């Protein structure tokens, strides 16, 4: 029997065993559904095509052998380059960061001290290793962040030898703006949104990395990885640049800027899983501990310093942790016993309550994030 | 995601270990709003238990406001993100959604179905490995089904799931399903798919989504989700030759020089021979550096940093290729182009072309044919409009390394960028290099431009006079030439009207023809500058893009834009040729300033208004400029 005849017989047997039609097998072996029929009718093919088909058939036979589907493939067949979903997300984020470093005039990484920022910074360290990330970190400090966040931030920047810019809206400070006296909306607008615009203008950054993810909120699901801002920092959802393949158009005119979201395709679980896998250090506030809290409108608020007015309330020590971090008066704690990463992840999987629940500013109305973003909120 | 009770820490660690090894499938859903596409995604998210309780609560209140599904939960509201869309009840952008099962994580690009959103679908398809094409069982294969399938095929998707939805509305009839299946398979013969799987389902009720439905006993295939969990889609990227576009040169100190990029295809190990394009310098990989230690091998899609054994020059924009199988290089190729802008494509106009890591200038030299995305018919055409697809020839300002798109999506793709607005306006898929590019070599000449100019004791340049008809361009240009001639300089005038009698007599006054008109004149001026002449070009040249093209054709400092900024009222009052009067009467169409735009220069080197300054003084000013800048030295 010639090689060709043997191949055809084997292909037919494989088709029977695997419940595939002969044309499907033909397509798998020759990229052509009619090739086997043609060869059977006396057609010819090149030696190279025959060899390729023989190799592919061998793989197919292994796959369709009884019990083969569940069994791990023998060593050597599993390539070291097989990537898991986390590997893919990691590589995509590194690609995005390198593209910005190569094309932007003056990039910056917005560092909020939270877990997403921790992951983003870790990815930057990886993307440029052995160089340090070729851009500074910038934290917009509202002066109302948890004290532990500030300590963590300063220690980390020092230990890694990174260039850290801390910006506070001094006009806001002079006016005494704060969440207790002026309410969450005004505070967030002046100390966060306006402060960020000030800082970007002051340093003339033309690209700023942010840790936002598309799974956080519906309007974010449609934001691009490279999101353009007019000279006034406004976002126009109708005028976004299409992003095809991994080609990113980074061209801007003077005064315009880009917000870049390397974690766009990550979910909350991905973030935790990656922190666990890579052993990334995060602010201890994410872990449960005894902390002094008061309960307001069903939300547990931690009394982090004496600026918090207590209307006859007595703070109680409760075992709590935070699912997101921001300004302490605006960040609700959850009761928890999770003192380890697996514990946190376990709670997350069970609780099934989405992560922004603890963030007071998102509750307004469901289209609120889209409005905020058009106005320049990150 | 599994929802098993996780009570012990060990369970969590085990769970994490299992989920850490999940693969990733990126797919796109296409179909029109009415086919229930968003409902299907909402259903997948819902059923995979990723919709959190408070999002569900928000959903219930949204449903009361906009819901279209009576008392049932409207899953589409979960995925239609932007407020404007929610009110109109349509999906107008690409939304990326995530869900995950025990076997895989999924990234779904949810794209709109209408023809005016073809570009959005293409965007979603460009990163997808599989497409779910929705068909309404009551309507069968429609024009839009063909369009979606064609776009998926064009963008290189090789696996198709045809979801025949709303089977509940046709009583789960096998006959209806089989007819649709046969119709689709017949049509899809013309397209390039590796696998096509047709599944009957009801997204609203959940039939054949997670598990096989009892209502379709005649269907012997898998339910949708189990199918998506197991299908093998990853093209054999590891079998294609190694390619890594260099994104960033990593130089922390003088002792380390690494090249960072994402592997586009193939794999590489230390010791492998590589060749760098376009320089064609060869070396071997010395190490694959990562923060977690050096790697033994790097494969497709990995973001890595390579060091080489030899100190060869490599920079951003280069492509590191397998030594035995390098990519092709060309500055002229044929490609399929999808147009994504409201502004038309004009052959001859210059655009930026960006590949994975490189930006060059490019023009479409010939629009071979357009493709009707609904019928796949070839049509002729001179320009390309939003959402149209064409097969075109391209010419680039510098050669790029590439592979055919069908062989390699990463090294065969590019986007076009508008030079004025910076918008991404086209998506291209390279088919093949045009043989001309390989065969026509530049003739190296012994007598070059500087030698010719030196013999004339001048520096060649092009004075580009632009302005409205009747602004005084030709008058001033004539005076300038006369002054230069009197000084013994070597000059030439290219005048709009005169050139239209000869070189450009085949061109009319449509926007497309105006672009070509300017291109030819710019090329002619370039040849003359190359001959060492000082060239005066007197052309209305209303568009910034074409003036920029002319500027970029010439060497730095050789292009001098002279804006004759005489206002429209003055030009119209002069009306030396009586053209304004005719245009006002509607006897001439596309007349600049009347019914065709003039885009004034932003940064002209010289700006004169002949309603202010007599023509002779204007000419003096221009000659003075040439003196001051040293064009008349030598």
mmCIF file with all atom_site columns, C-alpha atoms in Angstrom, chain A residues 93-249:
data_model
loop_
_atom_site.group_PDB
_atom_site.id
_atom_site.type_symbol
_atom_site.label_atom_id
_atom_site.label_alt_id
_atom_site.label_comp_id
_atom_site.label_asym_id
_atom_site.label_entity_id
_atom_site.label_seq_id
_atom_site.pdbx_PDB_ins_code
_atom_site.Cartn_x
_atom_site.Cartn_y
_atom_site.Cartn_z
_atom_site.occupancy
_atom_site.B_iso_or_equiv
_atom_site.pdbx_formal_charge
_atom_site.auth_seq_id
_atom_site.auth_comp_id
_atom_site.auth_asym_id
_atom_site.auth_atom_id
_atom_site.pdbx_PDB_model_num
ATOM 1   C CA . UNK A 1 93  ? -0.922  44.911 29.656 1.00 0.00 ? 93  UNK A CA 1
ATOM 2   C CA . UNK A 1 94  ? 2.859   44.839 29.173 1.00 0.00 ? 94  UNK A CA 1
ATOM 3   C CA . UNK A 1 95  ? 2.399   45.395 25.434 1.00 0.00 ? 95  UNK A CA 1
ATOM 4   C CA . UNK A 1 96  ? 0.188   48.416 26.093 1.00 0.00 ? 96  UNK A CA 1
ATOM 5   C CA . UNK A 1 97  ? 2.656   49.923 28.561 1.00 0.00 ? 97  UNK A CA 1
ATOM 6   C CA . UNK A 1 98  ? 5.614   49.514 26.232 1.00 0.00 ? 98  UNK A CA 1
ATOM 7   C CA . UNK A 1 99  ? 3.675   51.106 23.403 1.00 0.00 ? 99  UNK A CA 1
ATOM 8   C CA . UNK A 1 100 ? 2.987   54.164 25.554 1.00 0.00 ? 100 UNK A CA 1
ATOM 9   C CA . UNK A 1 101 ? 6.578   54.365 26.794 1.00 0.00 ? 101 UNK A CA 1
ATOM 10  C CA . UNK A 1 102 ? 7.798   54.282 23.187 1.00 0.00 ? 102 UNK A CA 1
ATOM 11  C CA . UNK A 1 103 ? 5.341   56.779 21.727 1.00 0.00 ? 103 UNK A CA 1
ATOM 12  C CA . UNK A 1 104 ? 4.242   59.259 24.392 1.00 0.00 ? 104 UNK A CA 1
ATOM 13  C CA . UNK A 1 105 ? 6.359   62.337 25.086 1.00 0.00 ? 105 UNK A CA 1
ATOM 14  C CA . UNK A 1 106 ? 5.723   62.427 28.810 1.00 0.00 ? 106 UNK A CA 1
ATOM 15  C CA . UNK A 1 107 ? 3.765   59.544 30.316 1.00 0.00 ? 107 UNK A CA 1
ATOM 16  C CA . UNK A 1 108 ? 2.770   59.093 33.951 1.00 0.00 ? 108 UNK A CA 1
ATOM 17  C CA . UNK A 1 109 ? 1.202   56.269 35.932 1.00 0.00 ? 109 UNK A CA 1
ATOM 18  C CA . UNK A 1 110 ? -1.697  57.288 38.135 1.00 0.00 ? 110 UNK A CA 1
ATOM 19  C CA . UNK A 1 111 ? -1.205  55.354 41.311 1.00 0.00 ? 111 UNK A CA 1
ATOM 20  C CA . UNK A 1 112 ? -4.151  55.207 43.694 1.00 0.00 ? 112 UNK A CA 1
ATOM 21  C CA . UNK A 1 113 ? -2.489  52.868 46.229 1.00 0.00 ? 113 UNK A CA 1
ATOM 22  C CA . UNK A 1 114 ? -5.327  50.333 45.757 1.00 0.00 ? 114 UNK A CA 1
ATOM 23  C CA . UNK A 1 115 ? -5.078  46.727 44.612 1.00 0.00 ? 115 UNK A CA 1
ATOM 24  C CA . UNK A 1 116 ? -5.546  47.553 40.922 1.00 0.00 ? 116 UNK A CA 1
ATOM 25  C CA . UNK A 1 117 ? -2.737  50.094 41.124 1.00 0.00 ? 117 UNK A CA 1
ATOM 26  C CA . UNK A 1 118 ? -0.600  47.484 42.861 1.00 0.00 ? 118 UNK A CA 1
ATOM 27  C CA . UNK A 1 119 ? -1.151  45.098 39.949 1.00 0.00 ? 119 UNK A CA 1
ATOM 28  C CA . UNK A 1 120 ? -0.544  47.847 37.402 1.00 0.00 ? 120 UNK A CA 1
ATOM 29  C CA . UNK A 1 121 ? 2.731   48.830 39.045 1.00 0.00 ? 121 UNK A CA 1
ATOM 30  C CA . UNK A 1 122 ? 3.846   45.206 39.213 1.00 0.00 ? 122 UNK A CA 1
ATOM 31  C CA . UNK A 1 123 ? 3.135   44.845 35.491 1.00 0.00 ? 123 UNK A CA 1
ATOM 32  C CA . UNK A 1 124 ? 5.168   47.980 34.782 1.00 0.00 ? 124 UNK A CA 1
ATOM 33  C CA . UNK A 1 125 ? 8.115   46.591 36.732 1.00 0.00 ? 125 UNK A CA 1
ATOM 34  C CA . UNK A 1 126 ? 7.870   43.445 34.596 1.00 0.00 ? 126 UNK A CA 1
ATOM 35  C CA . UNK A 1 127 ? 7.344   45.217 31.275 1.00 0.00 ? 127 UNK A CA 1
ATOM 36  C CA . UNK A 1 128 ? 10.523  47.266 31.515 1.00 0.00 ? 128 UNK A CA 1
ATOM 37  C CA . UNK A 1 129 ? 12.756  44.949 33.526 1.00 0.00 ? 129 UNK A CA 1
ATOM 38  C CA . UNK A 1 130 ? 15.716  45.283 33.986 1.00 0.00 ? 130 UNK A CA 1
ATOM 39  C CA . UNK A 1 131 ? 15.086  48.998 33.435 1.00 0.00 ? 131 UNK A CA 1
ATOM 40  C CA . UNK A 1 132 ? 12.884  50.858 35.877 1.00 0.00 ? 132 UNK A CA 1
ATOM 41  C CA . UNK A 1 133 ? 9.542   52.002 34.456 1.00 0.00 ? 133 UNK A CA 1
ATOM 42  C CA . UNK A 1 134 ? 10.421  55.034 32.299 1.00 0.00 ? 134 UNK A CA 1
ATOM 43  C CA . UNK A 1 135 ? 7.750   57.248 33.878 1.00 0.00 ? 135 UNK A CA 1
ATOM 44  C CA . UNK A 1 136 ? 6.886   58.585 37.333 1.00 0.00 ? 136 UNK A CA 1
ATOM 45  C CA . UNK A 1 137 ? 4.001   57.504 39.533 1.00 0.00 ? 137 UNK A CA 1
ATOM 46  C CA . UNK A 1 138 ? 1.509   60.150 40.532 1.00 0.00 ? 138 UNK A CA 1
ATOM 47  C CA . UNK A 1 139 ? -0.920  59.999 43.422 1.00 0.00 ? 139 UNK A CA 1
ATOM 48  C CA . UNK A 1 140 ? -3.751  62.513 43.665 1.00 0.00 ? 140 UNK A CA 1
ATOM 49  C CA . UNK A 1 141 ? -4.028  62.922 47.422 1.00 0.00 ? 141 UNK A CA 1
ATOM 50  C CA . UNK A 1 142 ? -7.368  64.298 48.620 1.00 0.00 ? 142 UNK A CA 1
ATOM 51  C CA . UNK A 1 143 ? -5.907  64.553 52.176 1.00 0.00 ? 143 UNK A CA 1
ATOM 52  C CA . UNK A 1 144 ? -8.731  62.216 53.255 1.00 0.00 ? 144 UNK A CA 1
ATOM 53  C CA . UNK A 1 145 ? -7.116  58.910 52.334 1.00 0.00 ? 145 UNK A CA 1
ATOM 54  C CA . UNK A 1 146 ? -6.608  56.268 55.004 1.00 0.00 ? 146 UNK A CA 1
ATOM 55  C CA . UNK A 1 147 ? -3.362  56.905 56.885 1.00 0.00 ? 147 UNK A CA 1
ATOM 56  C CA . UNK A 1 148 ? -2.233  53.353 56.176 1.00 0.00 ? 148 UNK A CA 1
ATOM 57  C CA . UNK A 1 149 ? -2.500  54.030 52.445 1.00 0.00 ? 149 UNK A CA 1
ATOM 58  C CA . UNK A 1 150 ? -0.154  56.998 52.664 1.00 0.00 ? 150 UNK A CA 1
ATOM 59  C CA . UNK A 1 151 ? 2.402   55.073 54.688 1.00 0.00 ? 151 UNK A CA 1
ATOM 60  C CA . UNK A 1 152 ? 2.223   52.121 52.300 1.00 0.00 ? 152 UNK A CA 1
ATOM 61  C CA . UNK A 1 153 ? 2.651   54.453 49.310 1.00 0.00 ? 153 UNK A CA 1
ATOM 62  C CA . UNK A 1 154 ? 5.702   56.221 50.705 1.00 0.00 ? 154 UNK A CA 1
ATOM 63  C CA . UNK A 1 155 ? 7.399   53.028 51.881 1.00 0.00 ? 155 UNK A CA 1
ATOM 64  C CA . UNK A 1 156 ? 6.867   51.342 48.527 1.00 0.00 ? 156 UNK A CA 1
ATOM 65  C CA . UNK A 1 157 ? 8.178   54.229 46.424 1.00 0.00 ? 157 UNK A CA 1
ATOM 66  C CA . UNK A 1 158 ? 11.242  54.433 48.634 1.00 0.00 ? 158 UNK A CA 1
ATOM 67  C CA . UNK A 1 159 ? 11.939  50.709 48.598 1.00 0.00 ? 159 UNK A CA 1
ATOM 68  C CA . UNK A 1 160 ? 11.590  50.440 44.793 1.00 0.00 ? 160 UNK A CA 1
ATOM 69  C CA . UNK A 1 161 ? 13.416  53.713 44.193 1.00 0.00 ? 161 UNK A CA 1
ATOM 70  C CA . UNK A 1 162 ? 10.564  55.039 42.070 1.00 0.00 ? 162 UNK A CA 1
ATOM 71  C CA . UNK A 1 163 ? 9.853   58.636 41.208 1.00 0.00 ? 163 UNK A CA 1
ATOM 72  C CA . UNK A 1 164 ? 6.610   59.507 43.040 1.00 0.00 ? 164 UNK A CA 1
ATOM 73  C CA . UNK A 1 165 ? 4.658   62.731 42.544 1.00 0.00 ? 165 UNK A CA 1
ATOM 74  C CA . UNK A 1 166 ? 1.985   63.547 45.123 1.00 0.00 ? 166 UNK A CA 1
ATOM 75  C CA . UNK A 1 167 ? -0.510  66.192 44.070 1.00 0.00 ? 167 UNK A CA 1
ATOM 76  C CA . UNK A 1 168 ? -3.119  67.877 46.251 1.00 0.00 ? 168 UNK A CA 1
ATOM 77  C CA . UNK A 1 169 ? -5.532  70.588 45.134 1.00 0.00 ? 169 UNK A CA 1
ATOM 78  C CA . UNK A 1 170 ? -4.196  73.408 47.314 1.00 0.00 ? 170 UNK A CA 1
ATOM 79  C CA . UNK A 1 171 ? -7.117  75.712 46.470 1.00 0.00 ? 171 UNK A CA 1
ATOM 80  C CA . UNK A 1 172 ? -9.437  73.026 47.806 1.00 0.00 ? 172 UNK A CA 1
ATOM 81  C CA . UNK A 1 173 ? -7.351  72.731 50.957 1.00 0.00 ? 173 UNK A CA 1
ATOM 82  C CA . UNK A 1 174 ? -7.398  76.527 51.406 1.00 0.00 ? 174 UNK A CA 1
ATOM 83  C CA . UNK A 1 175 ? -11.190 76.480 51.088 1.00 0.00 ? 175 UNK A CA 1
ATOM 84  C CA . UNK A 1 176 ? -11.359 73.662 53.608 1.00 0.00 ? 176 UNK A CA 1
ATOM 85  C CA . UNK A 1 177 ? -13.160 71.293 51.230 1.00 0.00 ? 177 UNK A CA 1
ATOM 86  C CA . UNK A 1 178 ? -13.921 67.952 52.841 1.00 0.00 ? 178 UNK A CA 1
ATOM 87  C CA . UNK A 1 179 ? -16.491 65.154 52.587 1.00 0.00 ? 179 UNK A CA 1
ATOM 88  C CA . UNK A 1 180 ? -18.093 65.880 55.963 1.00 0.00 ? 180 UNK A CA 1
ATOM 89  C CA . UNK A 1 181 ? -18.558 69.603 55.394 1.00 0.00 ? 181 UNK A CA 1
ATOM 90  C CA . UNK A 1 182 ? -19.226 69.710 51.643 1.00 0.00 ? 182 UNK A CA 1
ATOM 91  C CA . UNK A 1 183 ? -20.695 66.300 50.807 1.00 0.00 ? 183 UNK A CA 1
ATOM 92  C CA . UNK A 1 184 ? -19.226 63.487 48.737 1.00 0.00 ? 184 UNK A CA 1
ATOM 93  C CA . UNK A 1 185 ? -20.016 64.938 45.299 1.00 0.00 ? 185 UNK A CA 1
ATOM 94  C CA . UNK A 1 186 ? -18.367 68.316 45.734 1.00 0.00 ? 186 UNK A CA 1
ATOM 95  C CA . UNK A 1 187 ? -15.435 66.813 47.611 1.00 0.00 ? 187 UNK A CA 1
ATOM 96  C CA . UNK A 1 188 ? -14.820 64.248 44.878 1.00 0.00 ? 188 UNK A CA 1
ATOM 97  C CA . UNK A 1 189 ? -15.143 66.835 42.149 1.00 0.00 ? 189 UNK A CA 1
ATOM 98  C CA . UNK A 1 190 ? -12.740 69.358 43.670 1.00 0.00 ? 190 UNK A CA 1
ATOM 99  C CA . UNK A 1 191 ? -10.222 67.177 45.452 1.00 0.00 ? 191 UNK A CA 1
ATOM 100 C CA . UNK A 1 192 ? -10.143 64.345 42.900 1.00 0.00 ? 192 UNK A CA 1
ATOM 101 C CA . UNK A 1 193 ? -11.423 65.303 39.445 1.00 0.00 ? 193 UNK A CA 1
ATOM 102 C CA . UNK A 1 194 ? -10.220 68.923 39.446 1.00 0.00 ? 194 UNK A CA 1
ATOM 103 C CA . UNK A 1 195 ? -7.015  67.976 41.257 1.00 0.00 ? 195 UNK A CA 1
ATOM 104 C CA . UNK A 1 196 ? -6.221  65.385 38.612 1.00 0.00 ? 196 UNK A CA 1
ATOM 105 C CA . UNK A 1 197 ? -6.741  67.870 35.769 1.00 0.00 ? 197 UNK A CA 1
ATOM 106 C CA . UNK A 1 198 ? -4.541  70.399 37.606 1.00 0.00 ? 198 UNK A CA 1
ATOM 107 C CA . UNK A 1 199 ? -1.774  67.868 38.058 1.00 0.00 ? 199 UNK A CA 1
ATOM 108 C CA . UNK A 1 200 ? -1.886  66.680 34.440 1.00 0.00 ? 200 UNK A CA 1
ATOM 109 C CA . UNK A 1 201 ? -1.794  70.280 33.199 1.00 0.00 ? 201 UNK A CA 1
ATOM 110 C CA . UNK A 1 202 ? 0.924   71.294 35.641 1.00 0.00 ? 202 UNK A CA 1
ATOM 111 C CA . UNK A 1 203 ? 3.317   68.550 34.567 1.00 0.00 ? 203 UNK A CA 1
ATOM 112 C CA . UNK A 1 204 ? 2.087   68.488 30.952 1.00 0.00 ? 204 UNK A CA 1
ATOM 113 C CA . UNK A 1 205 ? 1.698   64.723 30.916 1.00 0.00 ? 205 UNK A CA 1
ATOM 114 C CA . UNK A 1 206 ? 0.402   63.573 27.549 1.00 0.00 ? 206 UNK A CA 1
ATOM 115 C CA . UNK A 1 207 ? -0.421  59.999 28.577 1.00 0.00 ? 207 UNK A CA 1
ATOM 116 C CA . UNK A 1 208 ? -1.661  58.737 31.936 1.00 0.00 ? 208 UNK A CA 1
ATOM 117 C CA . UNK A 1 209 ? -2.088  55.079 32.908 1.00 0.00 ? 209 UNK A CA 1
ATOM 118 C CA . UNK A 1 210 ? -5.142  54.271 35.002 1.00 0.00 ? 210 UNK A CA 1
ATOM 119 C CA . UNK A 1 211 ? -6.214  51.010 36.587 1.00 0.00 ? 211 UNK A CA 1
ATOM 120 C CA . UNK A 1 212 ? -9.867  51.024 35.462 1.00 0.00 ? 212 UNK A CA 1
ATOM 121 C CA . UNK A 1 213 ? -11.362 47.756 34.248 1.00 0.00 ? 213 UNK A CA 1
ATOM 122 C CA . UNK A 1 214 ? -14.179 47.177 31.809 1.00 0.00 ? 214 UNK A CA 1
ATOM 123 C CA . UNK A 1 215 ? -15.961 44.773 34.162 1.00 0.00 ? 215 UNK A CA 1
ATOM 124 C CA . UNK A 1 216 ? -16.445 47.443 36.829 1.00 0.00 ? 216 UNK A CA 1
ATOM 125 C CA . UNK A 1 217 ? -19.358 49.243 35.322 1.00 0.00 ? 217 UNK A CA 1
ATOM 126 C CA . UNK A 1 218 ? -21.474 49.176 32.159 1.00 0.00 ? 218 UNK A CA 1
ATOM 127 C CA . UNK A 1 219 ? -20.236 52.370 30.523 1.00 0.00 ? 219 UNK A CA 1
ATOM 128 C CA . UNK A 1 220 ? -16.627 51.277 31.071 1.00 0.00 ? 220 UNK A CA 1
ATOM 129 C CA . UNK A 1 221 ? -17.325 48.126 29.028 1.00 0.00 ? 221 UNK A CA 1
ATOM 130 C CA . UNK A 1 222 ? -17.198 50.280 25.919 1.00 0.00 ? 222 UNK A CA 1
ATOM 131 C CA . UNK A 1 223 ? -14.255 52.484 26.747 1.00 0.00 ? 223 UNK A CA 1
ATOM 132 C CA . UNK A 1 224 ? -11.129 51.889 24.721 1.00 0.00 ? 224 UNK A CA 1
ATOM 133 C CA . UNK A 1 225 ? -7.783  50.868 26.159 1.00 0.00 ? 225 UNK A CA 1
ATOM 134 C CA . UNK A 1 226 ? -6.445  54.158 24.759 1.00 0.00 ? 226 UNK A CA 1
ATOM 135 C CA . UNK A 1 227 ? -9.027  56.771 25.641 1.00 0.00 ? 227 UNK A CA 1
ATOM 136 C CA . UNK A 1 228 ? -8.604  60.276 24.269 1.00 0.00 ? 228 UNK A CA 1
ATOM 137 C CA . UNK A 1 229 ? -9.187  63.513 26.115 1.00 0.00 ? 229 UNK A CA 1
ATOM 138 C CA . UNK A 1 230 ? -9.606  66.921 24.548 1.00 0.00 ? 230 UNK A CA 1
ATOM 139 C CA . UNK A 1 231 ? -7.457  69.817 25.726 1.00 0.00 ? 231 UNK A CA 1
ATOM 140 C CA . UNK A 1 232 ? -10.132 70.355 28.434 1.00 0.00 ? 232 UNK A CA 1
ATOM 141 C CA . UNK A 1 233 ? -9.806  66.683 29.538 1.00 0.00 ? 233 UNK A CA 1
ATOM 142 C CA . UNK A 1 234 ? -13.237 65.798 28.241 1.00 0.00 ? 234 UNK A CA 1
ATOM 143 C CA . UNK A 1 235 ? -14.156 62.345 26.998 1.00 0.00 ? 235 UNK A CA 1
ATOM 144 C CA . UNK A 1 236 ? -16.440 62.066 23.999 1.00 0.00 ? 236 UNK A CA 1
ATOM 145 C CA . UNK A 1 237 ? -17.978 58.585 23.954 1.00 0.00 ? 237 UNK A CA 1
ATOM 146 C CA . UNK A 1 238 ? -19.205 59.113 20.374 1.00 0.00 ? 238 UNK A CA 1
ATOM 147 C CA . UNK A 1 239 ? -15.755 59.921 19.087 1.00 0.00 ? 239 UNK A CA 1
ATOM 148 C CA . UNK A 1 240 ? -13.559 57.038 20.164 1.00 0.00 ? 240 UNK A CA 1
ATOM 149 C CA . UNK A 1 241 ? -10.856 55.610 17.953 1.00 0.00 ? 241 UNK A CA 1
ATOM 150 C CA . UNK A 1 242 ? -11.444 52.043 16.875 1.00 0.00 ? 242 UNK A CA 1
ATOM 151 C CA . UNK A 1 243 ? -8.839  49.640 18.297 1.00 0.00 ? 243 UNK A CA 1
ATOM 152 C CA . UNK A 1 244 ? -8.005  46.826 15.951 1.00 0.00 ? 244 UNK A CA 1
ATOM 153 C CA . UNK A 1 245 ? -5.615  43.953 16.625 1.00 0.00 ? 245 UNK A CA 1
ATOM 154 C CA . UNK A 1 246 ? -2.922  45.149 18.995 1.00 0.00 ? 246 UNK A CA 1
ATOM 155 C CA . UNK A 1 247 ? -2.265  48.282 16.971 1.00 0.00 ? 247 UNK A CA 1
ATOM 156 C CA . UNK A 1 248 ? -2.822  51.454 18.968 1.00 0.00 ? 248 UNK A CA 1
ATOM 157 C CA . UNK A 1 249 ? -3.016  54.891 17.379 1.00 0.00 ? 249 UNK A CA 1
#
